[in-house]
């Protein structure tokens, strides 16, 4: 698995994939949020998520105050197939 190299070379694609998945599940808040690209990580060992996989994190901010209002996490495998996702609002 040469996942590290793939992420470095294609990070915009990974972020765009996460944005696409997020917009599919949260149409209610979509117009109210700014999406901030936060991180891409390789998950090696996790109790609840099948590993190894890629974790892509987006931060959701209020458009007016710019304060963080939540996070979206997308988990995909090395072939960029969906594994899991989490949407958390504070």
Short mmCIF file of N, CA, C and O in Angstrom, two decimals:
data_model
loop_
_atom_site.label_atom_id
_atom_site.label_comp_id
_atom_site.label_asym_id
_atom_site.label_seq_id
_atom_site.Cartn_x
_atom_site.Cartn_y
_atom_site.Cartn_z
N UNK A 1 0.84 -1.17 0.00
CA UNK A 1 0.00 0.00 0.00
C UNK A 1 0.88 1.24 0.00
O UNK A 1 1.61 1.48 0.94
N UNK A 2 0.84 1.99 -1.06
CA UNK A 2 1.60 3.22 -1.14
C UNK A 2 0.65 4.40 -0.96
O UNK A 2 0.64 5.35 -1.73
N UNK A 3 -0.12 4.31 0.10
CA UNK A 3 -1.16 5.28 0.37
C UNK A 3 -0.61 6.67 0.67
O UNK A 3 -1.16 7.67 0.23
N UNK A 4 0.49 6.71 1.38
CA UNK A 4 1.10 7.99 1.75
C UNK A 4 1.41 8.82 0.51
O UNK A 4 1.06 9.99 0.42
N UNK A 5 2.04 8.22 -0.47
CA UNK A 5 2.39 8.92 -1.71
C UNK A 5 1.14 9.35 -2.46
O UNK A 5 1.07 10.47 -2.99
N UNK A 6 0.14 8.49 -2.49
CA UNK A 6 -1.11 8.82 -3.17
C UNK A 6 -1.79 10.03 -2.53
O UNK A 6 -2.31 10.90 -3.23
N UNK A 7 -1.78 10.10 -1.21
CA UNK A 7 -2.39 11.24 -0.51
C UNK A 7 -1.65 12.53 -0.83
O UNK A 7 -2.27 13.55 -1.14
N UNK A 8 -0.35 12.50 -0.79
CA UNK A 8 0.44 13.70 -1.07
C UNK A 8 0.20 14.20 -2.49
O UNK A 8 0.02 15.39 -2.72
N UNK A 9 0.18 13.29 -3.44
CA UNK A 9 0.01 13.67 -4.84
C UNK A 9 -1.41 14.10 -5.19
O UNK A 9 -1.62 14.83 -6.15
N UNK A 10 -2.39 13.63 -4.42
CA UNK A 10 -3.80 13.85 -4.78
C UNK A 10 -4.63 14.41 -3.64
O UNK A 10 -5.83 14.14 -3.55
N UNK A 11 -4.04 15.23 -2.77
CA UNK A 11 -4.77 15.67 -1.59
C UNK A 11 -6.03 16.46 -1.94
O UNK A 11 -7.03 16.35 -1.25
N UNK A 12 -6.01 17.24 -3.01
CA UNK A 12 -7.20 17.98 -3.40
C UNK A 12 -8.35 17.04 -3.75
O UNK A 12 -9.51 17.30 -3.42
N UNK A 13 -8.04 15.93 -4.40
CA UNK A 13 -9.06 14.93 -4.73
C UNK A 13 -9.66 14.32 -3.47
O UNK A 13 -10.87 14.09 -3.40
N UNK A 14 -8.83 14.05 -2.48
CA UNK A 14 -9.30 13.49 -1.22
C UNK A 14 -10.23 14.49 -0.52
O UNK A 14 -11.30 14.12 -0.04
N UNK A 15 -9.82 15.75 -0.45
CA UNK A 15 -10.67 16.77 0.17
C UNK A 15 -11.97 16.94 -0.61
O UNK A 15 -13.05 17.07 -0.02
N UNK A 16 -11.91 16.96 -1.93
CA UNK A 16 -13.12 17.09 -2.75
C UNK A 16 -14.07 15.93 -2.54
O UNK A 16 -15.30 16.11 -2.53
N UNK A 17 -13.53 14.73 -2.36
CA UNK A 17 -14.36 13.57 -2.08
C UNK A 17 -15.08 13.74 -0.75
O UNK A 17 -16.28 13.48 -0.63
N UNK A 18 -14.37 14.22 0.27
CA UNK A 18 -14.98 14.44 1.58
C UNK A 18 -16.07 15.51 1.49
O UNK A 18 -17.15 15.37 2.09
N UNK A 19 -15.82 16.58 0.76
CA UNK A 19 -16.82 17.64 0.59
C UNK A 19 -18.06 17.08 -0.11
O UNK A 19 -19.19 17.38 0.28
N UNK A 20 -17.85 16.26 -1.11
CA UNK A 20 -18.97 15.64 -1.83
C UNK A 20 -19.81 14.78 -0.89
O UNK A 20 -21.05 14.88 -0.88
N UNK A 21 -19.17 13.93 -0.09
CA UNK A 21 -19.90 13.10 0.86
C UNK A 21 -20.63 13.95 1.89
O UNK A 21 -21.79 13.69 2.23
N UNK A 22 -19.96 14.99 2.40
CA UNK A 22 -20.60 15.87 3.39
C UNK A 22 -21.84 16.53 2.81
O UNK A 22 -22.90 16.57 3.45
N UNK A 23 -21.74 17.07 1.62
CA UNK A 23 -22.90 17.77 1.03
C UNK A 23 -24.07 16.83 0.78
O UNK A 23 -25.22 17.27 0.77
N UNK A 24 -23.79 15.55 0.62
CA UNK A 24 -24.86 14.58 0.42
C UNK A 24 -25.63 14.28 1.69
O UNK A 24 -26.81 13.91 1.63
N UNK A 25 -24.99 14.43 2.86
CA UNK A 25 -25.69 14.06 4.10
C UNK A 25 -26.21 15.25 4.89
O UNK A 25 -27.03 15.09 5.77
N UNK A 26 -25.73 16.47 4.61
CA UNK A 26 -26.14 17.61 5.43
C UNK A 26 -26.60 18.79 4.59
O UNK A 26 -26.04 19.86 4.65
N UNK A 27 -27.66 18.59 3.87
CA UNK A 27 -28.19 19.67 3.04
C UNK A 27 -28.82 20.78 3.89
O UNK A 27 -28.89 21.93 3.47
N UNK A 28 -29.24 20.46 5.11
CA UNK A 28 -29.90 21.43 6.00
C UNK A 28 -28.96 22.58 6.39
O UNK A 28 -29.35 23.73 6.39
N UNK A 29 -27.70 22.27 6.71
CA UNK A 29 -26.76 23.29 7.18
C UNK A 29 -25.80 23.77 6.10
O UNK A 29 -24.98 24.63 6.37
N UNK A 30 -25.88 23.23 4.94
CA UNK A 30 -24.90 23.48 3.89
C UNK A 30 -24.72 24.97 3.58
O UNK A 30 -23.61 25.47 3.51
N UNK A 31 -25.79 25.70 3.46
CA UNK A 31 -25.70 27.12 3.15
C UNK A 31 -25.23 27.97 4.31
O UNK A 31 -24.82 29.11 4.13
N UNK A 32 -25.27 27.43 5.52
CA UNK A 32 -24.89 28.18 6.72
C UNK A 32 -23.42 27.98 7.09
O UNK A 32 -22.90 28.71 7.93
N UNK A 33 -22.77 27.01 6.50
CA UNK A 33 -21.43 26.61 6.93
C UNK A 33 -20.35 26.97 5.90
O UNK A 33 -20.57 26.86 4.71
N UNK A 34 -19.22 27.34 6.43
CA UNK A 34 -18.00 27.39 5.63
C UNK A 34 -17.28 26.08 5.88
O UNK A 34 -17.18 25.63 7.02
N UNK A 35 -16.77 25.48 4.84
CA UNK A 35 -16.05 24.22 4.98
C UNK A 35 -14.56 24.53 4.95
O UNK A 35 -14.06 25.11 3.99
N UNK A 36 -13.87 24.13 6.01
CA UNK A 36 -12.43 24.36 6.13
C UNK A 36 -11.72 23.01 6.05
O UNK A 36 -12.06 22.08 6.79
N UNK A 37 -10.76 22.89 5.15
CA UNK A 37 -10.00 21.66 5.00
C UNK A 37 -9.04 21.55 6.18
O UNK A 37 -8.21 22.44 6.38
N UNK A 38 -9.14 20.47 6.96
CA UNK A 38 -8.35 20.38 8.18
C UNK A 38 -7.19 19.39 8.09
O UNK A 38 -6.07 19.73 8.38
N UNK A 39 -7.48 18.14 7.75
CA UNK A 39 -6.39 17.16 7.76
C UNK A 39 -6.76 15.90 6.99
O UNK A 39 -7.93 15.58 6.81
N UNK A 40 -5.72 15.20 6.58
CA UNK A 40 -5.85 13.88 6.00
C UNK A 40 -4.86 12.99 6.73
O UNK A 40 -3.68 13.33 6.83
N UNK A 41 -5.35 11.88 7.27
CA UNK A 41 -4.51 10.99 8.06
C UNK A 41 -4.69 9.55 7.61
O UNK A 41 -5.75 9.18 7.11
N UNK A 42 -3.67 8.77 7.83
CA UNK A 42 -3.77 7.33 7.61
C UNK A 42 -4.06 6.69 8.96
O UNK A 42 -3.32 6.88 9.92
N UNK A 43 -5.16 5.98 9.03
CA UNK A 43 -5.58 5.33 10.26
C UNK A 43 -5.07 3.90 10.24
O UNK A 43 -5.42 3.12 9.36
N UNK A 44 -4.22 3.58 11.19
CA UNK A 44 -3.60 2.26 11.23
C UNK A 44 -4.36 1.30 12.14
O UNK A 44 -4.54 0.14 11.82
N UNK A 45 -4.79 1.80 13.28
CA UNK A 45 -5.46 0.95 14.27
C UNK A 45 -6.57 1.74 14.94
O UNK A 45 -6.33 2.82 15.47
N UNK A 46 -7.79 1.23 14.87
CA UNK A 46 -8.91 1.92 15.49
C UNK A 46 -9.91 0.88 15.95
O UNK A 46 -10.13 -0.13 15.28
N UNK A 47 -10.52 1.13 17.09
CA UNK A 47 -11.42 0.15 17.66
C UNK A 47 -12.71 -0.02 16.86
O UNK A 47 -13.25 -1.12 16.77
N UNK A 48 -13.22 1.05 16.25
CA UNK A 48 -14.52 0.99 15.60
C UNK A 48 -14.48 1.10 14.07
O UNK A 48 -15.47 0.83 13.41
N UNK A 49 -13.36 1.53 13.52
CA UNK A 49 -13.24 1.75 12.07
C UNK A 49 -12.34 0.67 11.47
O UNK A 49 -11.27 0.40 12.00
N UNK A 50 -12.77 0.12 10.35
CA UNK A 50 -11.92 -0.86 9.66
C UNK A 50 -10.63 -0.19 9.22
O UNK A 50 -10.65 0.89 8.65
N UNK A 51 -9.53 -0.83 9.51
CA UNK A 51 -8.22 -0.24 9.17
C UNK A 51 -7.42 -1.21 8.33
O UNK A 51 -7.68 -2.40 8.37
N UNK A 52 -6.43 -0.76 7.60
CA UNK A 52 -6.02 0.64 7.44
C UNK A 52 -6.99 1.38 6.52
O UNK A 52 -7.62 0.79 5.65
N UNK A 53 -7.09 2.68 6.77
CA UNK A 53 -7.92 3.52 5.92
C UNK A 53 -7.45 4.97 6.03
O UNK A 53 -6.53 5.28 6.80
N UNK A 54 -8.08 5.82 5.28
CA UNK A 54 -7.74 7.24 5.27
C UNK A 54 -8.85 7.99 5.99
O UNK A 54 -10.04 7.76 5.73
N UNK A 55 -8.46 8.90 6.89
CA UNK A 55 -9.41 9.76 7.58
C UNK A 55 -9.24 11.18 7.02
O UNK A 55 -8.15 11.73 7.05
N UNK A 56 -10.33 11.74 6.52
CA UNK A 56 -10.31 13.11 5.99
C UNK A 56 -11.21 13.94 6.89
O UNK A 56 -12.38 13.61 7.09
N UNK A 57 -10.64 15.01 7.44
CA UNK A 57 -11.38 15.85 8.38
C UNK A 57 -11.66 17.22 7.78
O UNK A 57 -10.76 17.87 7.25
N UNK A 58 -12.93 17.63 7.88
CA UNK A 58 -13.36 18.95 7.48
C UNK A 58 -13.91 19.66 8.72
O UNK A 58 -14.62 19.04 9.51
N UNK A 59 -13.57 20.92 8.88
CA UNK A 59 -14.14 21.70 9.97
C UNK A 59 -15.27 22.55 9.39
O UNK A 59 -15.14 23.12 8.30
N UNK A 60 -16.36 22.63 10.12
CA UNK A 60 -17.51 23.41 9.69
C UNK A 60 -17.56 24.66 10.55
O UNK A 60 -17.55 24.58 11.78
N UNK A 61 -17.61 25.82 9.91
CA UNK A 61 -17.62 27.10 10.63
C UNK A 61 -18.86 27.89 10.26
O UNK A 61 -19.34 27.83 9.13
N UNK A 62 -19.35 28.67 11.21
CA UNK A 62 -20.44 29.59 10.98
C UNK A 62 -19.98 30.66 10.00
O UNK A 62 -18.91 31.23 10.16
N UNK A 63 -20.78 30.93 8.98
CA UNK A 63 -20.38 31.90 7.95
C UNK A 63 -20.22 33.30 8.52
O UNK A 63 -19.34 34.04 8.08
N UNK A 64 -21.03 33.68 9.49
CA UNK A 64 -20.97 35.03 10.02
C UNK A 64 -19.85 35.22 11.04
O UNK A 64 -19.04 36.11 10.92
N UNK A 65 -19.82 34.35 12.06
CA UNK A 65 -18.86 34.54 13.15
C UNK A 65 -17.52 33.86 12.89
O UNK A 65 -16.56 34.12 13.61
N UNK A 66 -17.46 32.97 11.93
CA UNK A 66 -16.25 32.20 11.63
C UNK A 66 -15.88 31.22 12.75
O UNK A 66 -14.79 30.66 12.74
N UNK A 67 -16.76 31.02 13.72
CA UNK A 67 -16.49 30.09 14.82
C UNK A 67 -16.80 28.67 14.38
O UNK A 67 -17.73 28.42 13.61
N UNK A 68 -16.03 27.74 14.90
CA UNK A 68 -16.23 26.33 14.59
C UNK A 68 -17.57 25.88 15.16
O UNK A 68 -17.90 26.14 16.33
N UNK A 69 -18.37 25.22 14.32
CA UNK A 69 -19.66 24.70 14.78
C UNK A 69 -19.74 23.17 14.66
O UNK A 69 -20.70 22.56 15.10
N UNK A 70 -18.71 22.56 14.06
CA UNK A 70 -18.73 21.11 13.93
C UNK A 70 -17.58 20.58 13.11
O UNK A 70 -16.73 21.34 12.62
N UNK A 71 -17.56 19.26 12.99
CA UNK A 71 -16.55 18.57 12.20
C UNK A 71 -17.20 17.44 11.42
O UNK A 71 -18.17 16.83 11.89
N UNK A 72 -16.65 17.17 10.27
CA UNK A 72 -17.07 16.03 9.46
C UNK A 72 -15.84 15.17 9.21
O UNK A 72 -14.77 15.69 8.85
N UNK A 73 -15.98 13.87 9.42
CA UNK A 73 -14.90 12.92 9.20
C UNK A 73 -15.36 11.89 8.17
O UNK A 73 -16.42 11.29 8.34
N UNK A 74 -14.56 11.70 7.13
CA UNK A 74 -14.83 10.67 6.13
C UNK A 74 -13.71 9.65 6.20
O UNK A 74 -12.53 10.01 6.25
N UNK A 75 -14.08 8.37 6.21
CA UNK A 75 -13.11 7.28 6.22
C UNK A 75 -13.28 6.49 4.93
O UNK A 75 -14.39 6.05 4.59
N UNK A 76 -12.17 6.36 4.19
CA UNK A 76 -12.19 5.63 2.93
C UNK A 76 -11.03 4.63 2.92
O UNK A 76 -10.03 4.81 3.61
N UNK A 77 -11.17 3.59 2.10
CA UNK A 77 -10.08 2.63 1.99
C UNK A 77 -9.08 3.08 0.93
O UNK A 77 -9.23 4.15 0.33
N UNK A 78 -8.08 2.27 0.68
CA UNK A 78 -7.02 2.66 -0.26
C UNK A 78 -7.53 2.83 -1.69
O UNK A 78 -6.89 3.51 -2.49
N UNK A 79 -8.67 2.25 -2.02
CA UNK A 79 -9.26 2.41 -3.36
C UNK A 79 -10.28 3.55 -3.40
O UNK A 79 -11.03 3.67 -4.36
N UNK A 80 -10.32 4.31 -2.32
CA UNK A 80 -11.22 5.46 -2.15
C UNK A 80 -12.68 5.05 -2.06
O UNK A 80 -13.59 5.81 -2.40
N UNK A 81 -12.91 3.83 -1.58
CA UNK A 81 -14.27 3.36 -1.33
C UNK A 81 -14.68 3.76 0.08
O UNK A 81 -13.88 3.74 1.02
N UNK A 82 -15.95 4.10 0.24
CA UNK A 82 -16.50 4.51 1.51
C UNK A 82 -16.33 3.43 2.58
O UNK A 82 -16.60 2.26 2.33
N UNK A 83 -15.88 3.85 3.77
CA UNK A 83 -15.80 2.95 4.92
C UNK A 83 -16.78 3.41 6.00
O UNK A 83 -17.60 2.64 6.48
N UNK A 84 -16.72 4.70 6.36
CA UNK A 84 -17.60 5.24 7.39
C UNK A 84 -17.52 6.77 7.36
O UNK A 84 -16.64 7.33 6.69
N UNK A 85 -18.41 7.41 8.11
CA UNK A 85 -18.38 8.87 8.21
C UNK A 85 -19.01 9.28 9.54
O UNK A 85 -19.82 8.56 10.10
N UNK A 86 -18.59 10.45 10.03
CA UNK A 86 -19.15 11.02 11.24
C UNK A 86 -19.35 12.51 11.05
O UNK A 86 -18.46 13.20 10.55
N UNK A 87 -20.50 13.00 11.47
CA UNK A 87 -20.80 14.43 11.44
C UNK A 87 -21.12 14.84 12.86
O UNK A 87 -22.04 14.30 13.48
N UNK A 88 -20.35 15.77 13.39
CA UNK A 88 -20.49 16.19 14.79
C UNK A 88 -20.69 17.71 14.82
O UNK A 88 -19.85 18.45 14.29
N UNK A 89 -21.78 18.14 15.44
CA UNK A 89 -21.99 19.57 15.66
C UNK A 89 -21.78 19.85 17.14
O UNK A 89 -22.21 19.06 17.99
N UNK A 90 -21.13 20.97 17.48
CA UNK A 90 -20.93 21.32 18.89
C UNK A 90 -22.07 22.22 19.32
O UNK A 90 -22.56 23.01 18.67
#
